[in-house]
CSV table of C-alpha atoms in Angstrom, one decimal:
chain,number,residue,atom,x,y,z
B,1,ARG,CA,24.9,-114.2,-2.3
B,2,ALA,CA,25.2,-112.1,-5.9
B,3,TYR,CA,26.8,-113.8,-9.1
B,4,PRO,CA,28.4,-112.4,-12.2
B,5,PRO,CA,25.6,-112.9,-14.6
B,6,ILE,CA,26.4,-115.4,-17.0
B,7,ARG,CA,26.0,-114.3,-20.7
B,8,LYS,CA,25.8,-117.3,-23.4
B,9,THR,CA,28.7,-115.9,-25.6
B,10,ARG,CA,30.5,-118.9,-26.9
B,11,GLY,CA,33.9,-117.2,-26.2
B,12,ASP,CA,32.9,-116.9,-22.9
B,13,LEU,CA,30.8,-119.3,-21.8
B,14,ARG,CA,33.4,-121.4,-19.8
B,15,ASP,CA,35.8,-118.7,-17.2
B,16,GLN,CA,32.2,-117.0,-16.7
B,17,VAL,CA,31.5,-120.7,-15.3
B,18,LEU,CA,34.4,-121.3,-13.3
B,19,ASP,CA,34.7,-117.6,-11.7
B,20,ARG,CA,31.3,-118.5,-10.7
B,21,ILE,CA,31.9,-121.5,-9.0
B,22,ALA,CA,34.9,-120.2,-7.5
B,23,ILE,CA,32.7,-117.1,-5.7
B,24,GLU,CA,31.4,-120.0,-4.6
B,25,HIS,CA,33.8,-122.3,-3.0
B,26,LYS,CA,36.3,-119.7,-3.1
B,27,GLU,CA,36.4,-120.3,1.2
B,28,ASP,CA,37.3,-123.9,0.0
B,29,ARG,CA,39.9,-123.8,-1.7
B,30,ARG,CA,42.5,-124.7,1.3
B,31,VAL,CA,40.2,-128.7,0.8
B,32,MET,CA,41.8,-130.7,-1.9
B,33,PRO,CA,39.5,-131.6,-4.6
B,34,ALA,CA,38.3,-135.7,-4.0
B,35,PRO,CA,40.1,-137.3,-6.8
B,36,ARG,CA,37.2,-137.9,-9.8
B,37,SER,CA,38.3,-141.5,-10.7
B,38,LYS,CA,37.4,-144.0,-7.3
B,39,ASN,CA,39.8,-146.4,-9.1
B,40,ILE,CA,42.7,-145.5,-8.3
B,41,ALA,CA,44.5,-146.6,-5.0
B,42,TRP,CA,47.9,-144.6,-3.6
B,43,VAL,CA,51.7,-146.0,-5.0
B,44,GLU,CA,53.9,-146.1,-1.7
B,45,HIS,CA,57.7,-144.7,-2.7
B,46,ARG,CA,60.5,-147.3,-1.3
B,47,VAL,CA,63.0,-144.4,-1.2
B,48,SER,CA,62.1,-143.0,2.0
B,49,THR,CA,62.1,-139.0,2.9
B,50,ALA,CA,65.3,-139.8,5.1
B,51,GLU,CA,67.4,-140.7,2.5
B,52,ARG,CA,66.6,-138.5,0.0
B,53,THR,CA,67.5,-136.0,2.9
B,54,ALA,CA,70.7,-137.4,3.6
B,55,ALA,CA,72.0,-138.1,0.8
B,56,ASN,CA,71.3,-134.5,-0.8
B,57,GLY,CA,72.3,-132.9,3.0
B,58,HIS,CA,69.7,-131.0,3.0
B,59,ARG,CA,65.8,-131.3,2.8
B,60,GLY,CA,63.3,-130.1,0.0
B,61,GLY,CA,60.6,-127.7,0.2
B,62,ILE,CA,58.5,-125.2,-1.2
B,63,LEU,CA,60.0,-121.1,-1.2
B,64,TRP,CA,56.8,-119.8,-2.7
B,65,MET,CA,57.2,-115.7,-3.7
B,66,THR,CA,54.4,-113.5,-3.7
B,67,GLY,CA,54.4,-110.3,-4.6
B,68,LEU,CA,52.7,-107.6,-7.2
B,69,PRO,CA,53.9,-107.4,-10.7
B,70,GLY,CA,57.4,-105.4,-10.7
B,71,SER,CA,57.8,-106.1,-6.9
B,72,GLY,CA,61.3,-108.2,-8.2
B,73,LYS,CA,60.0,-112.1,-8.3
B,74,THR,CA,61.5,-113.5,-10.7
B,75,THR,CA,65.1,-111.3,-10.4
B,76,LEU,CA,65.6,-112.6,-7.3
B,77,ALA,CA,64.1,-116.1,-7.6
B,78,CYS,CA,67.0,-115.9,-10.8
B,79,GLU,CA,69.3,-114.9,-8.3
B,80,LEU,CA,68.2,-116.7,-5.2
B,81,GLU,CA,68.5,-120.4,-8.0
B,82,ARG,CA,71.9,-119.8,-8.9
B,83,ALA,CA,73.1,-119.2,-5.3
B,84,LEU,CA,71.7,-122.4,-3.9
B,85,PHE,CA,73.0,-124.2,-6.9
B,86,LEU,CA,76.5,-123.3,-6.2
B,87,ARG,CA,76.6,-124.5,-2.4
B,88,GLY,CA,75.5,-127.7,-3.4
B,89,TYR,CA,71.5,-128.1,-3.1
B,90,LYS,CA,68.8,-129.8,-5.8
B,91,VAL,CA,66.7,-126.2,-6.1
B,92,PHE,CA,64.4,-125.3,-9.3
B,93,LEU,CA,62.9,-122.0,-10.4
B,94,LEU,CA,58.9,-122.3,-11.4
B,95,ASP,CA,58.7,-118.9,-13.1
B,96,GLY,CA,55.0,-117.3,-13.6
B,97,ASP,CA,55.4,-116.4,-17.7
B,98,ASN,CA,57.8,-120.4,-18.0
B,99,VAL,CA,54.5,-122.4,-16.7
B,100,ARG,CA,52.0,-120.3,-19.0
B,101,HIS,CA,53.8,-121.3,-21.9
B,102,GLY,CA,52.9,-125.1,-20.5
B,103,LEU,CA,51.6,-126.3,-18.1
B,104,SER,CA,49.4,-123.2,-17.5
B,105,SER,CA,48.5,-122.3,-21.4
B,106,ASP,CA,45.2,-123.4,-21.1
B,107,LEU,CA,44.6,-120.8,-18.7
B,108,GLY,CA,43.8,-117.6,-18.8
B,109,PHE,CA,43.8,-114.4,-16.0
B,110,SER,CA,40.1,-114.9,-14.5
B,111,PRO,CA,39.5,-115.5,-10.7
B,112,ALA,CA,38.5,-119.1,-11.2
B,113,ASP,CA,41.6,-119.8,-14.3
B,114,ARG,CA,43.8,-117.5,-11.5
B,115,ALA,CA,43.3,-120.2,-9.1
B,116,GLU,CA,44.0,-123.4,-11.3
B,117,ASN,CA,46.8,-122.2,-12.0
B,118,ILE,CA,48.0,-121.7,-8.2
B,119,ARG,CA,46.8,-125.0,-7.4
B,120,ARG,CA,48.5,-126.9,-10.0
B,121,VAL,CA,51.7,-124.8,-9.4
B,122,GLY,CA,51.4,-125.9,-5.7
B,123,GLU,CA,51.2,-129.3,-6.7
B,124,VAL,CA,54.2,-129.3,-9.3
B,125,ALA,CA,56.0,-127.7,-6.8
B,126,GLY,CA,55.2,-130.2,-3.7
B,127,LEU,CA,56.4,-133.4,-5.4
B,128,PHE,CA,59.6,-131.8,-6.0
B,129,ALA,CA,59.6,-131.0,-2.4
B,130,GLU,CA,59.5,-134.6,-2.0
B,131,ALA,CA,61.9,-135.6,-4.2
B,132,GLY,CA,64.0,-133.8,-1.6
B,133,VAL,CA,64.4,-130.5,-4.2
B,134,ILE,CA,63.4,-126.4,-3.2
B,135,ALA,CA,61.0,-125.5,-4.8
B,136,ILE,CA,61.0,-122.0,-6.3
B,137,SER,CA,57.9,-120.5,-6.8
B,138,ALA,CA,57.8,-117.2,-8.4
B,139,PHE,CA,54.3,-116.2,-8.9
B,140,ILE,CA,52.0,-113.2,-8.4
B,141,SER,CA,49.4,-115.7,-6.9
B,142,PRO,CA,47.3,-112.8,-5.2
B,143,TYR,CA,44.8,-115.0,-4.0
B,144,ARG,CA,45.3,-115.4,0.1
B,145,ALA,CA,42.8,-118.2,-0.3
B,146,ASP,CA,45.2,-120.3,-3.1
B,147,ARG,CA,48.4,-119.4,-1.2
B,148,ASP,CA,46.5,-121.1,2.4
B,149,GLY,CA,45.4,-123.8,0.8
B,150,ILE,CA,49.3,-124.3,-0.8
B,151,ARG,CA,50.5,-124.4,2.5
B,152,GLU,CA,47.8,-126.5,4.2
B,153,ARG,CA,48.5,-129.6,1.9
B,154,ARG,CA,51.5,-128.7,2.1
B,155,ARG,CA,52.0,-128.0,5.9
B,156,HIS,CA,55.7,-128.9,6.4
B,157,ASP,CA,57.6,-128.0,3.3
B,158,PHE,CA,55.4,-124.8,2.5
B,159,HIS,CA,57.4,-120.9,2.9
B,160,GLU,CA,56.1,-118.3,2.1
B,161,ILE,CA,58.5,-114.9,0.9
B,162,PHE,CA,56.7,-111.8,0.5
B,163,VAL,CA,58.5,-110.1,-2.2
B,164,SER,CA,57.4,-105.6,-1.1
B,165,ALA,CA,57.0,-102.7,-3.4
B,166,PRO,CA,54.8,-100.2,-3.3
B,167,LEU,CA,52.2,-99.5,-5.9
B,168,GLU,CA,54.0,-96.9,-7.1
B,169,VAL,CA,57.5,-98.4,-7.2
B,170,CYS,CA,56.5,-101.5,-9.1
B,171,GLU,CA,54.7,-99.0,-11.6
B,172,SER,CA,57.2,-97.2,-12.7
B,173,ARG,CA,59.3,-100.0,-13.0
B,174,ASP,CA,56.9,-101.9,-15.2
B,175,PRO,CA,59.5,-104.2,-17.1
B,176,LYS,CA,57.1,-105.6,-19.2
B,177,GLY,CA,54.8,-102.8,-20.0
B,178,HIS,CA,52.3,-104.3,-18.4
B,179,TYR,CA,51.4,-101.2,-16.2
B,180,ARG,CA,51.6,-98.6,-19.2
B,181,LYS,CA,48.2,-101.2,-21.3
B,182,ALA,CA,46.7,-101.8,-18.2
B,183,ARG,CA,45.9,-98.0,-17.2
B,184,ALA,CA,45.4,-97.7,-20.6
B,185,GLY,CA,42.7,-100.0,-20.3
B,186,GLU,CA,44.1,-102.6,-22.2
B,187,LEU,CA,45.2,-105.4,-20.0
B,188,PRO,CA,42.0,-106.8,-18.4
B,189,ASP,CA,42.7,-108.1,-14.9
B,190,PHE,CA,45.6,-106.8,-14.2
B,191,THR,CA,47.0,-107.2,-10.7
B,192,GLY,CA,47.6,-104.3,-9.0
B,193,ILE,CA,44.9,-102.3,-10.5
B,194,SER,CA,41.8,-104.0,-12.6
B,195,SER,CA,42.4,-107.2,-10.5
B,196,PRO,CA,43.2,-106.8,-6.9
B,197,TYR,CA,46.0,-108.3,-3.9
B,198,GLU,CA,45.9,-109.8,-0.9
B,199,PRO,CA,49.4,-109.5,0.2
B,200,PRO,CA,50.3,-112.7,3.4
B,201,LEU,CA,49.7,-112.4,7.2
B,202,ALA,CA,52.1,-113.5,8.1
B,203,PRO,CA,55.0,-114.7,5.7
B,204,GLU,CA,58.1,-116.8,6.6
B,205,LEU,CA,59.9,-114.0,5.1
B,206,MET,CA,59.8,-110.7,4.0
B,207,LEU,CA,61.4,-109.2,1.7
B,208,GLU,CA,61.3,-104.6,1.0
B,209,THR,CA,62.8,-104.9,-2.3
B,210,HIS,CA,62.2,-100.7,-2.9
B,211,ARG,CA,64.1,-100.7,0.2
B,212,GLN,CA,66.9,-103.2,0.3
B,213,THR,CA,69.0,-103.7,-2.9
B,214,ILE,CA,69.0,-107.3,-5.2
B,215,GLU,CA,72.8,-108.1,-3.2
B,216,ALA,CA,70.8,-107.7,0.7
B,217,CYS,CA,67.7,-110.0,0.2
B,218,VAL,CA,69.7,-112.4,-1.9
B,219,ILE,CA,71.2,-112.9,1.2
B,220,ALA,CA,68.2,-113.0,3.5
B,221,LEU,CA,67.5,-115.4,1.3
B,222,VAL,CA,69.9,-117.7,0.6
B,223,GLN,CA,70.8,-117.2,5.1
B,224,TYR,CA,66.7,-118.0,5.1
B,225,ALA,CA,67.7,-121.5,3.1
B,226,ASP,CA,70.7,-122.5,4.9
B,227,SER,CA,68.4,-121.8,8.2
B,228,ARG,CA,65.7,-124.4,7.4
B,229,PHE,CA,66.7,-126.6,5.0
B,230,ARG,CA,70.6,-127.1,5.2
B,231,VAL,CA,70.5,-130.8,8.1
B,232,PRO,CA,74.7,-131.6,7.9
B,233,ARG,CA,75.7,-135.2,6.0
B,234,PRO,CA,77.2,-138.2,8.4
B,235,GLU,CA,80.5,-138.0,8.8
B,236,ARG,CA,82.1,-141.5,7.0
B,237,VAL,CA,83.4,-143.8,8.7
B,238,GLU,CA,87.1,-145.3,8.2
B,239,GLY,CA,86.8,-149.3,8.6
B,240,PRO,CA,89.8,-150.6,10.5
């Protein structure tokens, strides 16, 4: 197996070592790494999942929106968060750019850093789901193995939404000017141009934003959420 050569330059050494590790273990991303510390124990909650569901009127879960840059993930995720909130859902949006201001501020866009970013976000989204909240995750998440890893670890919570649009359409939108910079060689490791995107093979829902309006996409998303997460609240029994 060929590996990228490691050049002993101080600024790039960390990323190159991590990239080599990522290539070696790419097929193992579905497996959660074992904790480094042996002096930890799992703490059981005193509030059950059933109790959270009954209190909220809906199940928790992860709506994972993936697609090329410019496909419409953030636009739809913001609209969906608002729509679900107004319908009484406990919901929170995890956006790719926002996360890199804090949780993943130490990561770049190399394959290893992308994998670690998605692993972290998957764990955070999973905690939201355990708390009974619907986590909307809007991330390019270009590698299928990384998304499948979240599905494997959050088997009953994970719902993959493929926000689909042809590359030429996404590039014509170019809301942040990134495609232009990538074509000019000013933005390395840019998905769709100099870095690959692996589309989902069997997503729970696919939206074609070059054919559907924003409104139609949001309606489809809300209908999907209602069908997967909403549960009837128990009727209150009045006393004699």
